[in-house]
Tab-separated table of C-alpha atoms (C1' of nucleotides) in Angstrom:
chain	number	residue	atom	x	y	z
A	1187	MET	CA	-0.018	-0.052	-0.038
A	1188	THR	CA	1.173	3.483	-0.907
A	1189	ASP	CA	0.957	6.314	1.330
A	1190	THR	CA	-1.833	7.882	-0.435
A	1191	ALA	CA	-3.987	5.236	-1.418
A	1192	PRO	CA	-7.453	4.848	-0.350
A	1193	ARG	CA	-7.857	3.172	3.222
A	1194	SER	CA	-10.115	1.479	5.083
A	1195	SER	CA	-11.407	3.069	8.389
A	1196	LYS	CA	-9.855	0.546	10.726
A	1197	ALA	CA	-6.481	1.282	8.841
A	1198	GLU	CA	-6.925	4.908	8.717
A	1199	GLN	CA	-7.464	4.649	12.225
A	1200	THR	CA	-4.254	3.015	12.866
A	1201	ARG	CA	-2.399	5.220	10.899
A	1202	GLN	CA	-3.731	8.437	12.421
A	1203	SER	CA	-2.732	6.787	15.759
A	1204	ILE	CA	0.844	6.542	14.588
A	1205	ILE	CA	0.998	9.845	13.440
A	1206	ASP	CA	-0.642	11.293	16.695
A	1207	ALA	CA	2.265	8.945	18.856
A	1208	ALA	CA	4.746	10.625	16.743
A	1209	MET	CA	3.389	14.103	17.177
A	1210	GLY	CA	3.094	13.521	20.947
A	1211	LEU	CA	6.692	12.179	21.244
A	1212	PHE	CA	8.114	15.018	19.145
A	1213	ARG	CA	6.478	17.662	21.013
A	1214	SER	CA	7.700	16.193	24.561
A	1215	GLY	CA	10.659	14.701	23.670
A	1216	GLY	CA	12.408	16.179	20.546
A	1217	TYR	CA	13.259	14.416	17.642
A	1218	ASP	CA	15.710	12.207	18.578
A	1219	GLN	CA	13.387	10.917	21.489
A	1220	ALA	CA	10.801	9.987	18.872
A	1221	THR	CA	12.569	6.929	17.939
A	1222	MET	CA	10.291	4.263	15.432
A	1223	ARG	CA	10.566	1.875	18.402
A	1224	ALA	CA	9.071	4.530	20.792
A	1225	ILE	CA	6.452	5.780	18.219
A	1226	ALA	CA	5.349	2.476	17.844
A	1227	ASP	CA	4.942	1.522	21.093
A	1228	GLU	CA	3.145	4.774	22.053
A	1229	ALA	CA	1.004	3.763	19.132
A	1230	GLY	CA	0.439	0.355	20.304
A	1231	VAL	CA	1.612	-1.185	17.149
A	1232	SER	CA	4.944	-3.262	16.047
A	1233	VAL	CA	7.833	-1.534	14.563
A	1234	GLY	CA	7.154	-3.409	11.111
A	1235	ASN	CA	3.588	-2.223	11.391
A	1236	ALA	CA	4.464	1.364	11.343
A	1237	TYR	CA	6.593	0.511	8.437
A	1238	TYR	CA	3.439	-0.941	6.753
A	1239	TYR	CA	1.766	2.480	6.818
A	1240	PHE	CA	4.778	4.768	6.638
A	1241	SER	CA	7.678	3.461	4.348
A	1242	SER	CA	10.302	5.509	6.134
A	1243	LYS	CA	10.697	7.561	9.146
A	1244	GLU	CA	10.741	10.744	6.678
A	1245	HIS	CA	7.408	9.823	5.167
A	1246	LEU	CA	6.099	9.817	9.008
A	1247	ILE	CA	7.534	13.099	9.339
A	1248	GLN	CA	6.110	14.071	5.989
A	1249	ALA	CA	2.693	13.384	6.970
A	1250	TYR	CA	3.288	15.544	10.347
A	1251	TYR	CA	4.495	18.085	7.867
A	1252	ASP	CA	1.360	17.955	5.717
A	1253	GLN	CA	-1.139	18.792	8.637
A	1254	ILE	CA	0.752	21.641	9.532
A	1255	GLN	CA	0.511	22.781	5.965
A	1256	ALA	CA	-3.321	22.298	6.175
A	1257	ALA	CA	-3.446	24.475	9.466
A	1258	HIS	CA	-1.378	27.126	7.451
A	1259	ALA	CA	-4.116	27.425	4.771
A	1260	GLU	CA	-6.691	27.572	7.560
A	1261	ALA	CA	-4.749	30.113	9.429
A	1262	ALA	CA	-4.264	32.200	6.240
A	1263	GLU	CA	-8.105	32.882	5.844
A	1264	ALA	CA	-8.145	35.317	8.431
A	1265	PRO	CA	-5.773	37.836	6.670
A	1266	LEU	CA	-6.872	36.934	3.375
A	1267	SER	CA	-10.332	38.032	4.026
A	1268	SER	CA	-9.807	41.023	6.255
A	1269	GLU	CA	-6.773	42.359	4.651
A	1270	GLY	CA	-7.166	44.606	1.286
A	1271	ASP	CA	-3.762	45.665	0.407
A	1272	PHE	CA	-0.664	43.583	-0.857
A	1273	THR	CA	1.589	44.085	1.893
A	1274	GLY	CA	-1.106	43.352	4.695
A	1275	ARG	CA	-2.191	40.045	2.655
A	1276	LEU	CA	1.236	38.819	2.213
A	1277	ARG	CA	2.479	39.917	5.597
A	1278	GLY	CA	-0.670	38.231	7.040
A	1279	VAL	CA	0.049	34.804	5.273
A	1280	LEU	CA	3.577	34.686	5.688
A	1281	LEU	CA	3.324	35.464	9.276
A	1282	ALA	CA	0.477	33.082	9.888
A	1283	TRP	CA	2.960	30.416	8.670
A	1284	VAL	CA	5.521	31.360	11.434
A	1285	ASP	CA	2.661	31.140	13.889
A	1286	VAL	CA	1.706	27.388	12.781
A	1287	ALA	CA	5.136	26.350	12.603
A	1288	GLU	CA	6.241	27.487	15.932
A	1289	PRO	CA	5.875	24.412	17.873
A	1290	TYR	CA	7.808	22.439	15.447
A	1291	HIS	CA	10.702	24.688	15.144
A	1292	GLU	CA	12.953	22.572	17.061
A	1293	PHE	CA	13.044	19.691	14.583
A	1294	ALA	CA	11.890	21.504	11.678
A	1295	GLY	CA	15.497	20.821	10.408
A	1296	LYS	CA	14.639	17.370	9.599
A	1297	PHE	CA	11.777	18.682	7.599
A	1298	PHE	CA	14.204	20.776	5.792
A	1299	LYS	CA	16.589	18.028	4.748
A	1300	ASN	CA	13.935	16.875	2.431
A	1301	ALA	CA	13.947	20.216	0.486
A	1302	ALA	CA	17.601	19.362	-0.687
A	1303	GLU	CA	17.440	15.687	-1.556
A	1304	PRO	CA	16.291	15.801	-5.305
A	1305	SER	CA	15.768	12.047	-5.448
A	1306	SER	CA	13.432	12.024	-2.521
A	1307	PRO	CA	9.839	12.150	-3.428
A	1308	LEU	CA	9.198	14.212	-0.515
A	1309	SER	CA	11.334	17.338	-1.991
A	1310	PRO	CA	8.833	20.257	-2.566
A	1311	PHE	CA	10.307	20.643	-6.052
A	1312	SER	CA	9.546	17.070	-6.812
A	1313	GLU	CA	6.627	15.212	-8.915
A	1314	ASP	CA	5.214	13.683	-5.800
A	1315	SER	CA	4.727	17.093	-4.412
A	1316	THR	CA	3.070	18.768	-7.170
A	1317	ALA	CA	-0.485	18.884	-5.460
A	1318	ALA	CA	0.933	20.355	-2.077
A	1319	ARG	CA	3.243	22.703	-3.949
A	1320	GLU	CA	0.297	24.021	-6.202
A	1321	ALA	CA	-1.589	24.337	-3.387
A	1322	ALA	CA	0.835	26.668	-1.636
A	1323	ILE	CA	1.395	28.407	-5.012
A	1324	GLU	CA	-2.274	29.013	-5.264
A	1325	LEU	CA	-2.569	30.478	-1.598
A	1326	HIS	CA	-0.199	33.217	-2.842
A	1327	GLY	CA	-2.532	33.414	-6.152
A	1328	ARG	CA	-4.955	34.590	-3.560
A	1329	VAL	CA	-2.910	36.960	-1.959
A	1330	LEU	CA	-2.495	38.794	-5.259
A	1331	ASP	CA	-6.425	38.428	-6.343
A	1332	GLY	CA	-7.715	40.476	-3.668
A	1333	SER	CA	-4.891	42.957	-3.586
A	1334	ASP	CA	-4.780	46.347	-5.063
A	1335	LEU	CA	-1.420	45.690	-6.645
A	1336	LYS	CA	-1.516	46.420	-10.509
A	1337	LEU	CA	1.300	44.694	-12.486
A	1338	ASN	CA	2.527	43.588	-16.106
A	1339	LYS	CA	0.634	40.610	-16.973
A	1340	ALA	CA	3.624	38.247	-17.624
A	1341	LEU	CA	4.915	39.265	-14.314
A	1342	ARG	CA	1.696	38.687	-12.389
A	1343	GLU	CA	1.419	35.331	-13.827
A	1344	GLU	CA	4.633	34.097	-12.405
A	1345	LEU	CA	4.483	36.144	-9.348
A	1346	PRO	CA	2.592	33.323	-7.306
A	1347	GLU	CA	5.342	31.046	-7.840
A	1348	LEU	CA	7.657	33.460	-7.092
A	1349	LEU	CA	6.249	34.430	-3.885
A	1350	TRP	CA	6.158	30.699	-3.064
A	1351	LEU	CA	9.850	30.664	-3.628
A	1352	LEU	CA	10.245	33.816	-1.252
A	1353	GLN	CA	8.063	31.875	1.276
A	1354	MET	CA	10.905	28.832	0.995
A	1355	GLY	CA	13.477	31.287	1.359
A	1356	ILE	CA	11.976	32.612	4.746
A	1357	VAL	CA	11.252	29.090	5.838
A	1358	LEU	CA	15.359	28.577	5.280
A	1359	PHE	CA	15.875	31.615	7.629
A	1360	TRP	CA	13.423	30.532	9.921
A	1361	VAL	CA	14.687	26.712	10.110
A	1362	HIS	CA	18.368	28.684	11.073
A	1363	ASP	CA	16.607	31.147	13.590
A	1364	THR	CA	17.085	30.679	17.069
A	1365	SER	CA	15.642	33.762	18.580
A	1366	ASP	CA	13.036	33.555	21.186
A	1367	GLY	CA	9.630	32.828	19.237
A	1368	GLN	CA	11.645	33.225	16.073
A	1369	GLN	CA	11.377	36.890	16.345
A	1370	ARG	CA	14.043	37.516	14.075
A	1371	THR	CA	12.049	35.921	11.460
A	1372	ARG	CA	8.909	37.910	12.086
A	1373	ASP	CA	10.987	40.953	12.000
A	1374	LEU	CA	12.214	39.898	8.412
A	1375	VAL	CA	8.731	39.312	7.215
A	1376	ASP	CA	7.757	42.827	8.752
A	1377	GLN	CA	10.819	44.508	7.040
A	1378	ALA	CA	10.578	42.482	3.674
A	1379	VAL	CA	7.302	42.615	2.681
A	1380	PRO	CA	7.002	46.486	2.366
A	1381	ILE	CA	10.153	46.249	0.167
A	1382	ILE	CA	8.787	43.873	-1.851
A	1383	ASP	CA	5.661	45.815	-2.559
A	1384	ARG	CA	8.019	48.810	-3.365
A	1385	MET	CA	9.986	46.536	-5.414
A	1386	LEU	CA	6.933	45.100	-7.561
A	1387	ARG	CA	5.558	49.072	-7.924
A	1388	LEU	CA	8.951	49.763	-9.557
A	1389	THR	CA	8.496	47.132	-12.260
A	1390	ARG	CA	6.708	49.582	-14.011
A	1391	LEU	CA	9.319	52.220	-14.216
A	1392	PRO	CA	10.611	52.844	-17.905
A	1393	GLY	CA	14.204	51.688	-17.033
A	1394	VAL	CA	13.217	48.548	-15.003
A	1395	ARG	CA	10.872	47.033	-17.377
A	1396	GLY	CA	12.967	45.594	-19.915
A	1397	VAL	CA	14.978	43.693	-16.889
A	1398	VAL	CA	11.501	42.252	-15.494
A	1399	ASP	CA	10.907	40.804	-18.851
A	1400	ASP	CA	14.155	39.323	-19.182
A	1401	ILE	CA	13.602	37.635	-15.702
A	1402	VAL	CA	10.319	36.412	-16.992
A	1403	GLY	CA	12.012	35.125	-20.092
A	1404	LEU	CA	14.698	33.523	-17.699
A	1405	ILE	CA	11.969	31.750	-15.706
A	1406	HIS	CA	10.331	30.459	-18.703
A	1407	LEU	CA	13.794	29.000	-19.721
A	1408	ILE	CA	14.484	27.122	-16.672
A	1409	ARG	CA	11.163	25.982	-15.608
A	1410	PRO	CA	11.123	22.076	-16.241
B	768	MET	CA	42.352	16.592	19.220
B	769	THR	CA	40.051	18.636	17.206
B	770	ASP	CA	39.631	18.617	13.674
B	771	THR	CA	41.848	21.810	13.228
B	772	ALA	CA	44.424	21.577	15.748
B	773	PRO	CA	47.962	21.210	14.818
B	774	ARG	CA	49.313	18.194	13.820
B	775	SER	CA	52.232	15.930	13.773
B	776	SER	CA	53.497	14.596	10.208
B	777	LYS	CA	52.699	10.947	11.109
B	778	ALA	CA	49.229	11.989	12.279
B	779	GLU	CA	48.557	14.480	9.308
B	780	GLN	CA	49.649	11.246	7.338
B	781	THR	CA	46.902	8.997	8.741
B	782	ARG	CA	44.289	11.799	8.406
B	783	GLN	CA	45.013	12.318	4.772
B	784	SER	CA	44.996	8.647	3.999
B	785	ILE	CA	41.403	8.475	5.587
B	786	ILE	CA	40.296	11.342	3.688
B	787	ASP	CA	41.976	9.714	0.312
B	788	ALA	CA	40.028	6.472	1.274
B	789	ALA	CA	36.980	8.315	1.786
B	790	MET	CA	37.326	10.154	-1.790
B	791	GLY	CA	38.255	7.032	-3.374
B	792	LEU	CA	34.977	4.919	-2.120
B	793	PHE	CA	32.967	8.232	-2.942
B	794	ARG	CA	33.897	8.070	-6.410
B	795	SER	CA	33.614	4.352	-7.245
B	796	GLY	CA	30.945	3.305	-5.034
B	797	GLY	CA	28.762	6.313	-4.599
B	798	TYR	CA	27.509	7.638	-1.055
B	799	ASP	CA	25.943	4.458	0.259
B	800	GLN	CA	28.939	2.440	-0.349
B	801	ALA	CA	31.232	4.692	1.535
B	802	THR	CA	30.604	3.450	5.076
B	803	MET	CA	32.893	4.256	7.852
B	804	ARG	CA	33.853	0.693	8.111
B	805	ALA	CA	34.515	0.603	4.376
B	806	ILE	CA	36.572	3.670	4.503
B	807	ALA	CA	38.276	2.624	7.846
B	808	ASP	CA	39.393	-0.615	6.176
B	809	GLU	CA	40.637	0.957	3.046
B	810	ALA	CA	42.611	3.384	4.881
B	811	GLY	CA	44.219	0.545	6.805
B	812	VAL	CA	42.805	1.792	10.234
B	813	SER	CA	40.031	0.779	12.691
B	814	VAL	CA	36.604	2.603	12.827
B	815	GLY	CA	37.634	4.056	16.093
B	816	ASN	CA	40.497	5.421	14.837
B	817	ALA	CA	38.910	7.096	11.888
B	818	TYR	CA	36.609	8.519	14.587
B	819	TYR	CA	39.756	9.901	16.552
B	820	TYR	CA	40.606	11.929	13.585
B	821	PHE	CA	37.268	12.830	12.268
B	822	SER	CA	34.526	13.362	15.130
B	823	SER	CA	31.781	12.403	12.557
B	824	LYS	CA	31.314	11.178	9.114
B	825	GLU	CA	29.914	14.716	8.253
B	826	HIS	CA	33.375	16.299	9.569
B	827	LEU	CA	34.992	13.523	7.184
B	828	ILE	CA	32.662	14.520	4.335
B	829	GLN	CA	33.394	18.245	5.162
B	830	ALA	CA	37.091	17.598	4.569
B	831	TYR	CA	35.972	16.313	1.303
B	832	TYR	CA	34.276	19.268	0.494
B	833	ASP	CA	36.765	21.602	1.361
B	834	GLN	CA	38.762	20.195	-1.433
B	835	ILE	CA	36.104	21.104	-3.992
B	836	GLN	CA	35.852	24.579	-2.696
B	837	ALA	CA	39.811	24.706	-3.125
B	838	ALA	CA	39.543	23.499	-6.691
B	839	HIS	CA	36.905	26.180	-7.406
B	840	ALA	CA	39.030	28.808	-5.820
B	841	GLU	CA	41.803	27.415	-8.044
B	842	ALA	CA	39.822	27.313	-11.180
B	843	ALA	CA	38.555	30.757	-10.612
B	844	GLU	CA	41.821	32.129	-11.093
B	845	ALA	CA	41.668	32.007	-14.852
B	846	PRO	CA	38.492	34.088	-15.384
B	847	LEU	CA	39.549	36.583	-12.584
B	848	SER	CA	42.703	37.452	-14.121
B	849	SER	CA	41.750	37.335	-17.738
B	850	GLU	CA	38.301	39.005	-17.510
B	851	GLY	CA	37.639	42.914	-16.806
B	852	ASP	CA	34.205	43.466	-16.838
B	853	PHE	CA	31.571	42.309	-14.068
B	854	THR	CA	29.759	40.054	-16.184
B	855	GLY	CA	32.650	38.199	-17.766
B	856	ARG	CA	33.904	37.908	-14.075
B	857	LEU	CA	30.935	36.855	-12.364
B	858	ARG	CA	29.977	34.218	-15.164
B	859	GLY	CA	33.470	32.782	-15.190
B	860	VAL	CA	33.700	32.226	-11.319
B	861	LEU	CA	29.981	30.678	-11.341
B	862	LEU	CA	30.988	28.308	-14.487
B	863	ALA	CA	34.260	27.297	-13.010
B	864	TRP	CA	32.093	25.984	-9.883
B	865	VAL	CA	30.006	23.652	-12.438
B	866	ASP	CA	33.153	22.469	-13.927
B	867	VAL	CA	34.670	21.679	-10.843
B	868	ALA	CA	31.620	19.924	-9.044
B	869	GLU	CA	30.406	18.130	-12.169
B	870	PRO	CA	32.002	14.749	-11.276
B	871	TYR	CA	30.287	14.931	-7.923
B	872	HIS	CA	26.932	15.758	-9.173
B	873	GLU	CA	25.793	12.113	-8.757
B	874	PHE	CA	25.707	11.986	-5.225
B	875	ALA	CA	25.620	15.548	-4.725
B	876	GLY	CA	22.036	15.035	-3.606
B	877	LYS	CA	22.891	12.861	-0.757
B	878	PHE	CA	25.657	15.446	-0.012
B	879	PHE	CA	23.416	18.532	0.103
B	880	LYS	CA	20.644	16.670	2.050
B	881	ASN	CA	22.801	16.477	5.135
B	882	ALA	CA	23.881	19.973	4.489
B	883	ALA	CA	20.615	21.545	4.404
B	884	GLU	CA	20.261	20.612	8.278
B	885	PRO	CA	21.054	23.499	10.277
B	886	SER	CA	22.608	21.235	13.031
B	887	SER	CA	24.804	20.025	10.553
B	888	PRO	CA	28.271	20.887	10.595
B	889	LEU	CA	28.165	20.576	6.769
B	890	SER	CA	25.608	23.291	6.754
B	891	PRO	CA	27.045	26.191	4.800
B	892	PHE	CA	25.609	28.462	7.475
B	893	SER	CA	27.334	26.530	9.966
B	894	GLU	CA	30.116	27.375	12.573
B	895	ASP	CA	32.365	24.734	11.118
B	896	SER	CA	31.978	26.051	7.523
B	897	THR	CA	32.820	29.350	8.373
B	898	ALA	CA	36.392	29.084	6.830
B	899	ALA	CA	34.819	27.917	3.288
B	900	ARG	CA	32.189	30.403	3.500
B	901	GLU	CA	34.687	33.259	4.083
B	902	ALA	CA	36.771	32.238	1.512
B	903	ALA	CA	33.905	31.731	-1.195
B	904	ILE	CA	32.553	35.301	-0.157
B	905	GLU	CA	36.041	36.646	-0.319
B	906	LEU	CA	36.187	35.275	-3.962
B	907	HIS	CA	33.089	37.147	-5.290
B	908	GLY	CA	34.862	40.075	-3.342
B	909	ARG	CA	37.510	39.873	-6.067
B	910	VAL	CA	34.742	39.644	-8.634
B	911	LEU	CA	33.938	43.009	-7.619
B	912	ASP	CA	37.412	44.260	-7.238
B	913	GLY	CA	38.568	43.812	-10.616
B	914	SER	CA	35.414	44.852	-12.306
B	915	ASP	CA	33.967	48.223	-14.002
B	916	LEU	CA	31.046	48.313	-11.800
B	917	LYS	CA	30.240	51.452	-9.784
B	918	LEU	CA	28.180	51.273	-6.871
B	919	ASN	CA	26.652	52.747	-3.715
B	920	LYS	CA	28.914	51.960	-1.027
B	921	ALA	CA	26.733	50.446	1.203
B	922	LEU	CA	25.551	47.806	-1.313
B	923	ARG	CA	29.183	47.338	-2.637
B	924	GLU	CA	29.828	45.995	1.055
B	925	GLU	CA	27.124	43.500	0.926
B	926	LEU	CA	27.474	42.601	-2.209
B	927	PRO	CA	30.176	39.681	-1.974
B	928	GLU	CA	27.894	38.174	0.589
B	929	LEU	CA	24.744	38.535	-1.576
B	930	LEU	CA	26.623	36.667	-4.620
B	931	TRP	CA	27.344	33.925	-2.263
B	932	LEU	CA	23.963	33.539	-1.915
B	933	LEU	CA	23.363	33.686	-5.567
B	934	GLN	CA	25.632	30.848	-5.826
B	935	MET	CA	24.030	28.740	-3.073
B	936	GLY	CA	20.946	29.307	-5.190
B	937	ILE	CA	22.597	28.161	-8.343
B	938	VAL	CA	23.823	25.057	-6.193
B	939	LEU	CA	20.237	24.280	-5.404
B	940	PHE	CA	19.225	24.355	-8.878
B	941	TRP	CA	22.090	22.222	-9.841
B	942	VAL	CA	21.300	19.909	-7.580
B	943	HIS	CA	18.280	19.242	-8.973
B	944	ASP	CA	19.527	19.555	-12.931
B	945	THR	CA	19.592	16.324	-14.246
B	946	SER	CA	20.420	17.645	-17.790
B	947	ASP	CA	23.342	16.367	-19.478
B	948	GLY	CA	26.588	17.862	-18.201
B	949	GLN	CA	24.301	20.052	-15.969
B	950	GLN	CA	23.567	22.149	-19.179
B	951	ARG	CA	20.670	23.632	-17.782
B	952	THR	CA	22.516	25.191	-14.790
B	953	ARG	CA	25.176	26.234	-17.332
B	954	ASP	CA	22.113	28.186	-19.480
B	955	LEU	CA	21.081	29.652	-16.045
B	956	VAL	CA	24.206	31.354	-15.301
B	957	ASP	CA	24.641	32.380	-19.006
B	958	GLN	CA	21.064	34.265	-18.816
B	959	ALA	CA	21.070	35.204	-15.310
B	960	VAL	CA	24.390	37.085	-15.151
B	961	PRO	CA	23.372	39.708	-17.519
B	962	ILE	CA	20.207	40.193	-15.970
B	963	ILE	CA	22.237	40.770	-12.436
B	964	ASP	CA	24.594	43.066	-14.119
B	965	ARG	CA	21.692	45.240	-15.328
B	966	MET	CA	19.831	45.007	-11.910
B	967	LEU	CA	22.786	46.255	-9.951
B	968	ARG	CA	23.074	49.177	-12.569
B	969	LEU	CA	19.536	50.104	-12.050
B	970	THR	CA	20.428	50.621	-8.310
B	971	ARG	CA	21.401	53.891	-9.260
B	972	LEU	CA	18.165	55.138	-10.675
B	973	PRO	CA	16.593	57.834	-8.464
B	974	GLY	CA	13.461	55.692	-7.963
B	975	VAL	CA	15.048	52.602	-7.161
B	976	ARG	CA	17.974	54.007	-4.933
B	977	GLY	CA	15.599	54.011	-1.792
B	978	VAL	CA	14.604	50.452	-1.902
B	979	VAL	CA	18.303	49.480	-2.157
B	980	ASP	CA	19.014	51.616	1.113
B	981	ASP	CA	16.040	49.773	2.659
B	982	ILE	CA	17.294	46.372	1.276
B	983	VAL	CA	20.768	46.995	2.925
B	984	GLY	CA	19.070	48.115	6.093
B	985	LEU	CA	17.289	44.947	6.066
B	986	ILE	CA	20.548	42.788	5.750
B	987	HIS	CA	21.937	44.660	8.634
B	988	LEU	CA	18.927	43.887	10.760
B	989	ILE	CA	18.997	40.253	10.068
B	990	ARG	CA	22.439	39.305	9.867
B	991	PRO	CA	23.305	37.577	13.071
C	1319	DT	C1'	-20.138	-23.487	6.416
C	1320	DG	C1'	-15.604	-24.224	4.548
C	1321	DT	C1'	-11.951	-21.944	1.408
C	1322	DC	C1'	-8.874	-19.016	0.010
C	1323	DA	C1'	-6.619	-14.727	-1.212
C	1324	DT	C1'	-5.612	-10.322	0.192
C	1325	DA	C1'	-4.658	-7.055	4.126
C	1326	DG	C1'	-2.740	-6.368	8.118
C	1327	DT	C1'	0.681	-7.379	11.914
C	1328	DT	C1'	4.715	-9.330	14.302
C	1329	DG	C1'	9.750	-9.003	15.983
C	1330	DA	C1'	13.998	-10.762	15.128
C	1331	DA	C1'	17.705	-9.664	12.311
C	1332	DC	C1'	20.592	-6.329	9.557
C	1333	DA	C1'	23.738	-2.431	8.678
C	1334	DC	C1'	24.898	1.669	9.735
C	1335	DG	C1'	27.204	5.757	12.598
C	1336	DT	C1'	28.783	6.154	16.856
C	1337	DT	C1'	30.881	5.258	21.874
C	1338	DC	C1'	34.206	3.864	25.042
C	1339	DA	C1'	37.064	1.335	27.925
C	1340	DA	C1'	41.151	-0.803	27.476
C	1341	DA	C1'	45.605	-1.759	25.019
C	1342	DA	C1'	49.619	-0.193	22.822
C	1343	DG	C1'	52.918	3.052	21.526
C	1344	DA	C1'	55.444	7.324	22.114
C	1345	DT	C1'	57.678	10.915	24.725
C	1346	DG	C1'	60.586	12.823	28.158
C	1347	DG	C1'	62.579	13.426	32.712
C	1348	DA	C1'	65.213	11.020	36.906
D	1410	DT	C1'	67.191	2.336	32.416
D	1411	DC	C1'	62.675	2.961	34.671
D	1412	DC	C1'	58.849	4.888	35.400
D	1413	DA	C1'	54.824	8.314	34.310
D	1414	DT	C1'	52.151	10.612	31.153
D	1415	DC	C1'	50.328	11.705	26.809
D	1416	DT	C1'	48.818	10.328	22.463
D	1417	DT	C1'	47.196	7.076	19.357
D	1418	DT	C1'	44.894	2.598	18.211
D	1419	DT	C1'	41.741	-1.117	19.000
D	1420	DG	C1'	37.156	-3.608	18.215
D	1421	DA	C1'	33.200	-5.094	20.626
D	1422	DA	C1'	28.943	-3.005	21.928
D	1423	DC	C1'	25.293	0.074	21.709
D	1424	DG	C1'	20.876	2.014	19.604
D	1425	DT	C1'	19.075	3.735	15.268
D	1426	DG	C1'	16.156	3.126	10.975
D	1427	DT	C1'	14.741	-0.549	8.119
D	1428	DT	C1'	13.817	-5.191	6.322
D	1429	DC	C1'	11.297	-9.469	5.810
D	1430	DA	C1'	9.832	-14.241	6.137
D	1431	DA	C1'	6.384	-15.835	8.886
D	1432	DC	C1'	2.024	-15.084	11.022
D	1433	DT	C1'	-2.780	-13.879	11.887
D	1434	DA	C1'	-7.351	-11.790	10.662
D	1435	DT	C1'	-10.516	-10.132	7.333
D	1436	DG	C1'	-14.160	-10.801	4.210
D	1437	DA	C1'	-16.306	-12.303	-0.423
D	1438	DC	C1'	-17.586	-16.406	-2.701
D	1439	DA	C1'	-18.925	-21.516	-3.133
DNA sequence: TGTCATAGTTGAACACGTTCAAAAGATGGA
DNA sequence: TCCATCTTTTGAACGTGTTCAACTATGACA
């Protein structure tokens, strides 16, 4: 059985209990304490059974990660419905991620390992992650949709993906951020968002427009 | 003994033989074959002895990584001495890296997977990587030093580090690049470098200057 | 009911990175 | 030379993620 196949209720229940056990152990004891044996014990199943549902510990962590993503989509609804200008919407969505992800910061590095392993199906750039990635990109599409930003059409089309890349960069910073409550990441978002807003408005300047067109062309060239 | 303490000739010899064994196994069998036991065997020492010289497998891999960095610094000399304008110098240095790293592309994914974790000594942002990182940043300082680029002083001071960050982005792209000889990465460099050149020249435009100042301010804010 | 294929479950076993107490070797002063 | 101290070397042992052959439970069909 793959990790995404349809499942019976009983199997789904066992599967969820393993995720719950992992979540509990992650929160209480950190990543190192959450061994597969401990997780299986806590879930009341055997080690082999845990591997029946999750083909590796990373896949199990990924299921955990998926819940963070879903929580982010939900938390992003507030700013997306209340904020009208681009900076407010973008800041709201980015800070919502920092809020949602905060409890998991301690072992977030383990998540991030997936980003750099190209052969892993868990990589955010991989074929297997297409759905999750496009959902995240779509979220940034909604940041733009409701905003007051006026942009060149070609740039406008690329921007959701570029904003998603920005978010990946912020996640990279966040992973390395050891400040209390990841305050430095919040500061980064607060300061970077208005700058991005100003940069985007500059793209309509005569001298800048040509460069923007080249950048869009470059994106088209390197996209798989 | 730490990994950087002064060493006797005999100890240095043993140390180097372990690195050589690791290099050989990496080249012939890939990352997975190069177990600590196999490396120690190949080097003619015990496993425990290998750990006497390298406090972890990642530290051993880092010694390997350092040699790539050194090879890049050497390969970068050619464009740095022959090219006079910024685009030529930057392109030369970036493509030199792609050339030097090409033989290691196959297992670079495994390598960078470990490097992506913040707690890993292999992380380019880590304490252990300070020397290699600063050398790489210095290399980009030399890209600028010999070039014709006229820039705002504050931006000029940050630019080597920013160019190094650009290189990290290119490395990330390269890791995921499965094209023949990593041709797509070379295309990316060829196309991106003139764009960066034009963007940097735009920073002197009246409307742009203010944003650049803000960006420099942001960098100062978030730098550790 | 009985049969049988499929789904689910088990825990011992494997190879790995890593540790550590102990042994062996090197060094230098008395 | 002998002893003391420090450096280097050893390999068995530990805990980890992971695998797998064997087992049990489920349910569809006769």
